[in-house]
Amino acid sequence: MDRAASSLHGLLASQRVAGNNTSKVVQIFRQVVEQVEVLHTSANLLHFDLKPRNILVLEDKSVVLCDLDASMQMGVERAADEKVCVCYVC
């Protein structure tokens, strides 16, 4: 796997991507949506903590979701104090 160049949060803070390069924003957003779809359809997981700090942008500009410790299986209830740690890369 390629090394992460930055989190989306770091990229937004350092490059002001949102206001300057709409094609880059659309490309990143499309990849995030595709990653979430894979989590839902292939892994049957809900992320529950999706935010810019948990979206890694790799050196090749591909996107990886991280910090899946709050995720849970779709359709499964869990106790309030139960944590699930899942490492998943699309």
mmCIF file of N, CA and C in Angstrom:
data_model
loop_
_atom_site.group_PDB
_atom_site.id
_atom_site.type_symbol
_atom_site.label_atom_id
_atom_site.label_comp_id
_atom_site.label_asym_id
_atom_site.label_seq_id
_atom_site.Cartn_x
_atom_site.Cartn_y
_atom_site.Cartn_z
ATOM 1 N N MET A 1 0.834 -1.177 0.000
ATOM 2 C CA MET A 1 0.000 0.000 0.000
ATOM 3 C C MET A 1 0.881 1.242 0.000
ATOM 4 N N ASP A 2 0.470 2.255 -0.735
ATOM 5 C CA ASP A 2 1.203 3.512 -0.772
ATOM 6 C C ASP A 2 1.131 4.212 0.577
ATOM 7 N N ARG A 3 2.074 5.081 0.798
ATOM 8 C CA ARG A 3 2.077 5.852 2.033
ATOM 9 C C ARG A 3 1.095 7.002 1.938
ATOM 10 N N ALA A 4 0.503 7.338 3.050
ATOM 11 C CA ALA A 4 -0.436 8.458 3.096
ATOM 12 C C ALA A 4 0.330 9.764 3.015
ATOM 13 N N ALA A 5 -0.055 10.605 2.082
ATOM 14 C CA ALA A 5 0.567 11.912 1.974
ATOM 15 C C ALA A 5 0.006 12.832 3.053
ATOM 16 N N SER A 6 -1.299 12.689 3.348
ATOM 17 C CA SER A 6 -1.940 13.562 4.314
ATOM 18 C C SER A 6 -3.347 13.064 4.576
ATOM 19 N N SER A 7 -3.902 13.510 5.669
ATOM 20 C CA SER A 7 -5.337 13.302 5.849
ATOM 21 C C SER A 7 -6.041 14.368 5.021
ATOM 22 N N LEU A 8 -7.291 14.150 4.735
ATOM 23 C CA LEU A 8 -8.057 15.166 4.003
ATOM 24 C C LEU A 8 -8.096 16.460 4.811
ATOM 25 N N HIS A 9 -8.153 16.344 6.116
ATOM 26 C CA HIS A 9 -8.140 17.526 6.983
ATOM 27 C C HIS A 9 -6.864 18.339 6.760
ATOM 28 N N GLY A 10 -5.726 17.664 6.748
ATOM 29 C CA GLY A 10 -4.456 18.352 6.518
ATOM 30 C C GLY A 10 -4.365 18.964 5.128
ATOM 31 N N LEU A 11 -4.888 18.234 4.153
ATOM 32 C CA LEU A 11 -4.881 18.736 2.778
ATOM 33 C C LEU A 11 -5.743 19.986 2.650
ATOM 34 N N LEU A 12 -6.922 19.953 3.238
ATOM 35 C CA LEU A 12 -7.822 21.113 3.186
ATOM 36 C C LEU A 12 -7.204 22.313 3.892
ATOM 37 N N ALA A 13 -6.554 22.071 5.017
ATOM 38 C CA ALA A 13 -5.951 23.163 5.783
ATOM 39 C C ALA A 13 -4.745 23.773 5.080
ATOM 40 N N SER A 14 -3.952 22.933 4.449
ATOM 41 C CA SER A 14 -2.710 23.440 3.863
ATOM 42 C C SER A 14 -2.871 23.997 2.453
ATOM 43 N N GLN A 15 -3.809 23.475 1.685
ATOM 44 C CA GLN A 15 -3.894 23.869 0.286
ATOM 45 C C GLN A 15 -5.164 24.622 -0.091
ATOM 46 N N ARG A 16 -6.055 24.786 0.850
ATOM 47 C CA ARG A 16 -7.323 25.469 0.563
ATOM 48 C C ARG A 16 -7.986 24.867 -0.669
ATOM 49 N N VAL A 17 -8.036 23.545 -0.710
ATOM 50 C CA VAL A 17 -8.547 22.809 -1.869
ATOM 51 C C VAL A 17 -9.995 23.168 -2.174
ATOM 52 N N ALA A 18 -10.820 23.273 -1.173
ATOM 53 C CA ALA A 18 -12.256 23.454 -1.375
ATOM 54 C C ALA A 18 -12.575 24.694 -2.196
ATOM 55 N N GLY A 19 -11.847 25.766 -2.019
ATOM 56 C CA GLY A 19 -12.163 26.995 -2.724
ATOM 57 C C GLY A 19 -11.467 27.164 -4.052
ATOM 58 N N ASN A 20 -10.442 26.371 -4.328
ATOM 59 C CA ASN A 20 -9.620 26.619 -5.495
ATOM 60 C C ASN A 20 -9.695 25.570 -6.591
ATOM 61 N N ASN A 21 -9.959 24.344 -6.250
ATOM 62 C CA ASN A 21 -9.852 23.288 -7.245
ATOM 63 C C ASN A 21 -11.052 22.349 -7.135
ATOM 64 N N THR A 22 -12.150 22.716 -7.777
ATOM 65 C CA THR A 22 -13.375 21.928 -7.647
ATOM 66 C C THR A 22 -13.233 20.538 -8.250
ATOM 67 N N SER A 23 -12.441 20.375 -9.294
ATOM 68 C CA SER A 23 -12.273 19.043 -9.877
ATOM 69 C C SER A 23 -11.573 18.107 -8.893
ATOM 70 N N LYS A 24 -10.627 18.629 -8.119
ATOM 71 C CA LYS A 24 -9.942 17.827 -7.105
ATOM 72 C C LYS A 24 -10.916 17.443 -5.989
ATOM 73 N N VAL A 25 -11.768 18.380 -5.600
ATOM 74 C CA VAL A 25 -12.777 18.110 -4.571
ATOM 75 C C VAL A 25 -13.726 17.016 -5.033
ATOM 76 N N VAL A 26 -14.195 17.101 -6.269
ATOM 77 C CA VAL A 26 -15.109 16.097 -6.821
ATOM 78 C C VAL A 26 -14.421 14.742 -6.880
ATOM 79 N N GLN A 27 -13.169 14.699 -7.295
ATOM 80 C CA GLN A 27 -12.419 13.437 -7.370
ATOM 81 C C GLN A 27 -12.296 12.795 -5.988
ATOM 82 N N ILE A 28 -11.951 13.575 -4.979
ATOM 83 C CA ILE A 28 -11.813 13.047 -3.624
ATOM 84 C C ILE A 28 -13.163 12.591 -3.092
ATOM 85 N N PHE A 29 -14.186 13.407 -3.271
ATOM 86 C CA PHE A 29 -15.518 13.062 -2.773
ATOM 87 C C PHE A 29 -16.042 11.791 -3.434
ATOM 88 N N ARG A 30 -15.826 11.663 -4.732
ATOM 89 C CA ARG A 30 -16.269 10.461 -5.450
ATOM 90 C C ARG A 30 -15.592 9.213 -4.870
ATOM 91 N N GLN A 31 -14.311 9.310 -4.592
ATOM 92 C CA GLN A 31 -13.589 8.170 -4.013
ATOM 93 C C GLN A 31 -14.094 7.837 -2.606
ATOM 94 N N VAL A 32 -14.400 8.859 -1.816
ATOM 95 C CA VAL A 32 -14.937 8.620 -0.477
ATOM 96 C C VAL A 32 -16.270 7.891 -0.570
ATOM 97 N N VAL A 33 -17.137 8.340 -1.468
ATOM 98 C CA VAL A 33 -18.438 7.687 -1.652
ATOM 99 C C VAL A 33 -18.243 6.241 -2.101
ATOM 100 N N GLU A 34 -17.308 5.997 -3.007
ATOM 101 C CA GLU A 34 -17.033 4.629 -3.456
ATOM 102 C C GLU A 34 -16.522 3.764 -2.313
ATOM 103 N N GLN A 35 -15.651 4.306 -1.461
ATOM 104 C CA GLN A 35 -15.129 3.567 -0.321
ATOM 105 C C GLN A 35 -16.255 3.217 0.657
ATOM 106 N N VAL A 36 -17.138 4.174 0.922
ATOM 107 C CA VAL A 36 -18.269 3.919 1.819
ATOM 108 C C VAL A 36 -19.183 2.851 1.228
ATOM 109 N N GLU A 37 -19.399 2.903 -0.075
ATOM 110 C CA GLU A 37 -20.219 1.888 -0.725
ATOM 111 C C GLU A 37 -19.609 0.494 -0.560
ATOM 112 N N VAL A 38 -18.296 0.389 -0.709
ATOM 113 C CA VAL A 38 -17.627 -0.901 -0.525
ATOM 114 C C VAL A 38 -17.783 -1.376 0.919
ATOM 115 N N LEU A 39 -17.619 -0.468 1.872
ATOM 116 C CA LEU A 39 -17.816 -0.843 3.271
ATOM 117 C C LEU A 39 -19.221 -1.395 3.497
ATOM 118 N N HIS A 40 -20.217 -0.725 2.912
ATOM 119 C CA HIS A 40 -21.607 -1.151 3.105
ATOM 120 C C HIS A 40 -21.923 -2.448 2.381
ATOM 121 N N THR A 41 -21.508 -2.577 1.133
ATOM 122 C CA THR A 41 -21.926 -3.725 0.325
ATOM 123 C C THR A 41 -21.034 -4.947 0.502
ATOM 124 N N SER A 42 -19.735 -4.763 0.546
ATOM 125 C CA SER A 42 -18.820 -5.905 0.629
ATOM 126 C C SER A 42 -18.528 -6.337 2.060
ATOM 127 N N ALA A 43 -18.331 -5.366 2.941
ATOM 128 C CA ALA A 43 -17.961 -5.684 4.318
ATOM 129 C C ALA A 43 -19.145 -5.609 5.275
ATOM 130 N N ASN A 44 -20.273 -5.066 4.792
ATOM 131 C CA ASN A 44 -21.477 -4.949 5.622
ATOM 132 C C ASN A 44 -21.205 -4.121 6.886
ATOM 133 N N LEU A 45 -20.404 -3.044 6.728
ATOM 134 C CA LEU A 45 -20.009 -2.195 7.854
ATOM 135 C C LEU A 45 -20.549 -0.779 7.711
ATOM 136 N N LEU A 46 -20.815 -0.162 8.848
ATOM 137 C CA LEU A 46 -21.106 1.268 8.935
ATOM 138 C C LEU A 46 -19.921 1.927 9.622
ATOM 139 N N HIS A 47 -19.418 3.030 9.082
ATOM 140 C CA HIS A 47 -18.195 3.653 9.596
ATOM 141 C C HIS A 47 -18.413 4.351 10.930
ATOM 142 N N PHE A 48 -19.368 5.208 11.061
ATOM 143 C CA PHE A 48 -19.746 5.945 12.269
ATOM 144 C C PHE A 48 -18.787 7.043 12.705
ATOM 145 N N ASP A 49 -17.680 7.252 12.040
ATOM 146 C CA ASP A 49 -16.779 8.346 12.415
ATOM 147 C C ASP A 49 -16.110 8.926 11.170
ATOM 148 N N LEU A 50 -16.899 9.129 10.145
ATOM 149 C CA LEU A 50 -16.367 9.638 8.889
ATOM 150 C C LEU A 50 -16.221 11.156 8.972
ATOM 151 N N LYS A 51 -14.984 11.607 8.880
ATOM 152 C CA LYS A 51 -14.658 13.028 8.933
ATOM 153 C C LYS A 51 -13.324 13.224 8.216
ATOM 154 N N PRO A 52 -12.964 14.452 7.862
ATOM 155 C CA PRO A 52 -11.725 14.679 7.105
ATOM 156 C C PRO A 52 -10.467 14.091 7.735
ATOM 157 N N ARG A 53 -10.360 14.050 9.044
ATOM 158 C CA ARG A 53 -9.176 13.473 9.684
ATOM 159 C C ARG A 53 -9.089 11.961 9.468
ATOM 160 N N ASN A 54 -10.215 11.305 9.149
ATOM 161 C CA ASN A 54 -10.239 9.857 8.959
ATOM 162 C C ASN A 54 -10.280 9.457 7.484
ATOM 163 N N ILE A 55 -9.929 10.381 6.633
ATOM 164 C CA ILE A 55 -9.816 10.118 5.195
ATOM 165 C C ILE A 55 -8.383 10.423 4.804
ATOM 166 N N LEU A 56 -7.652 9.389 4.397
ATOM 167 C CA LEU A 56 -6.261 9.568 4.010
ATOM 168 C C LEU A 56 -6.164 9.707 2.504
ATOM 169 N N VAL A 57 -5.381 10.680 2.066
ATOM 170 C CA VAL A 57 -5.109 10.873 0.648
ATOM 171 C C VAL A 57 -3.677 10.408 0.416
ATOM 172 N N LEU A 58 -3.533 9.351 -0.379
ATOM 173 C CA LEU A 58 -2.217 8.757 -0.616
ATOM 174 C C LEU A 58 -1.428 9.575 -1.626
ATOM 175 N N GLU A 59 -0.157 9.251 -1.741
ATOM 176 C CA GLU A 59 0.714 9.970 -2.672
ATOM 177 C C GLU A 59 0.220 9.886 -4.111
ATOM 178 N N ASP A 60 -0.428 8.763 -4.473
ATOM 179 C CA ASP A 60 -0.956 8.620 -5.837
ATOM 180 C C ASP A 60 -2.345 9.230 -5.988
ATOM 181 N N LYS A 61 -2.800 9.986 -4.973
ATOM 182 C CA LYS A 61 -4.085 10.703 -4.939
ATOM 183 C C LYS A 61 -5.287 9.788 -4.727
ATOM 184 N N SER A 62 -5.057 8.508 -4.416
ATOM 185 C CA SER A 62 -6.172 7.640 -4.058
ATOM 186 C C SER A 62 -6.532 7.890 -2.596
ATOM 187 N N VAL A 63 -7.729 7.478 -2.225
ATOM 188 C CA VAL A 63 -8.277 7.771 -0.907
ATOM 189 C C VAL A 63 -8.493 6.476 -0.133
ATOM 190 N N VAL A 64 -8.169 6.494 1.167
ATOM 191 C CA VAL A 64 -8.374 5.354 2.053
ATOM 192 C C VAL A 64 -9.092 5.859 3.303
ATOM 193 N N LEU A 65 -10.111 5.134 3.731
ATOM 194 C CA LEU A 65 -10.787 5.455 4.986
ATOM 195 C C LEU A 65 -10.031 4.802 6.131
ATOM 196 N N CYS A 66 -9.917 5.500 7.235
ATOM 197 C CA CYS A 66 -9.231 4.928 8.389
ATOM 198 C C CYS A 66 -10.049 5.173 9.654
ATOM 199 N N ASP A 67 -9.530 4.705 10.770
ATOM 200 C CA ASP A 67 -10.150 4.835 12.080
ATOM 201 C C ASP A 67 -11.537 4.192 12.106
ATOM 202 N N LEU A 68 -11.534 2.907 11.859
ATOM 203 C CA LEU A 68 -12.781 2.151 11.821
ATOM 204 C C LEU A 68 -13.119 1.526 13.178
ATOM 205 N N ASP A 69 -12.508 2.008 14.250
ATOM 206 C CA ASP A 69 -12.769 1.397 15.551
ATOM 207 C C ASP A 69 -14.190 1.636 16.050
ATOM 208 N N ALA A 70 -14.877 2.629 15.534
ATOM 209 C CA ALA A 70 -16.269 2.863 15.930
ATOM 210 C C ALA A 70 -17.252 2.189 14.976
ATOM 211 N N SER A 71 -16.737 1.516 13.957
ATOM 212 C CA SER A 71 -17.624 0.898 12.969
ATOM 213 C C SER A 71 -18.350 -0.297 13.559
ATOM 214 N N MET A 72 -19.441 -0.675 12.905
ATOM 215 C CA MET A 72 -20.170 -1.854 13.350
ATOM 216 C C MET A 72 -20.857 -2.513 12.171
ATOM 217 N N GLN A 73 -21.138 -3.781 12.339
ATOM 218 C CA GLN A 73 -21.831 -4.538 11.307
ATOM 219 C C GLN A 73 -23.239 -3.976 11.128
ATOM 220 N N MET A 74 -23.685 -3.867 9.897
ATOM 221 C CA MET A 74 -25.037 -3.406 9.620
ATOM 222 C C MET A 74 -26.034 -4.437 10.133
ATOM 223 N N GLY A 75 -27.090 -3.959 10.778
ATOM 224 C CA GLY A 75 -28.132 -4.840 11.268
ATOM 225 C C GLY A 75 -27.829 -5.534 12.571
ATOM 226 N N VAL A 76 -26.689 -5.221 13.193
ATOM 227 C CA VAL A 76 -26.309 -5.858 14.447
ATOM 228 C C VAL A 76 -26.296 -4.793 15.538
ATOM 229 N N GLU A 77 -26.975 -5.064 16.638
ATOM 230 C CA GLU A 77 -26.958 -4.143 17.768
ATOM 231 C C GLU A 77 -25.812 -4.519 18.690
ATOM 232 N N ARG A 78 -25.251 -3.516 19.349
ATOM 233 C CA ARG A 78 -24.196 -3.792 20.316
ATOM 234 C C ARG A 78 -24.423 -2.937 21.551
ATOM 235 N N ALA A 79 -23.827 -3.369 22.636
ATOM 236 C CA ALA A 79 -23.946 -2.632 23.890
ATOM 237 C C ALA A 79 -23.254 -1.283 23.754
ATOM 238 N N ALA A 80 -23.678 -0.314 24.538
ATOM 239 C CA ALA A 80 -23.124 1.039 24.465
ATOM 240 C C ALA A 80 -21.629 1.077 24.752
ATOM 241 N N ASP A 81 -21.126 0.155 25.569
ATOM 242 C CA ASP A 81 -19.714 0.176 25.925
ATOM 243 C C ASP A 81 -18.850 -0.735 25.056
ATOM 244 N N GLU A 82 -19.454 -1.398 24.074
ATOM 245 C CA GLU A 82 -18.715 -2.326 23.223
ATOM 246 C C GLU A 82 -18.025 -1.575 22.092
ATOM 247 N N LYS A 83 -16.747 -1.850 21.891
ATOM 248 C CA LYS A 83 -15.971 -1.270 20.795
ATOM 249 C C LYS A 83 -15.578 -2.370 19.828
ATOM 250 N N VAL A 84 -15.561 -2.048 18.533
ATOM 251 C CA VAL A 84 -15.146 -2.991 17.517
ATOM 252 C C VAL A 84 -13.981 -2.374 16.775
ATOM 253 N N CYS A 85 -12.897 -3.099 16.634
ATOM 254 C CA CYS A 85 -11.737 -2.615 15.893
ATOM 255 C C CYS A 85 -11.625 -3.412 14.606
ATOM 256 N N VAL A 86 -11.766 -2.718 13.496
ATOM 257 C CA VAL A 86 -11.716 -3.367 12.197
ATOM 258 C C VAL A 86 -10.740 -2.597 11.328
ATOM 259 N N CYS A 87 -9.805 -3.274 10.720
ATOM 260 C CA CYS A 87 -8.893 -2.660 9.763
ATOM 261 C C CYS A 87 -9.329 -3.091 8.390
ATOM 262 N N TYR A 88 -9.667 -2.149 7.529
ATOM 263 C CA TYR A 88 -10.208 -2.482 6.221
ATOM 264 C C TYR A 88 -9.731 -1.448 5.222
ATOM 265 N N VAL A 89 -9.140 -1.898 4.154
ATOM 266 C CA VAL A 89 -8.691 -1.018 3.086
ATOM 267 C C VAL A 89 -9.314 -1.505 1.803
ATOM 268 N N CYS A 90 -9.940 -0.598 1.087
ATOM 269 C CA CYS A 90 -10.593 -0.948 -0.173
ATOM 270 C C CYS A 90 -9.569 -1.029 -1.280
#
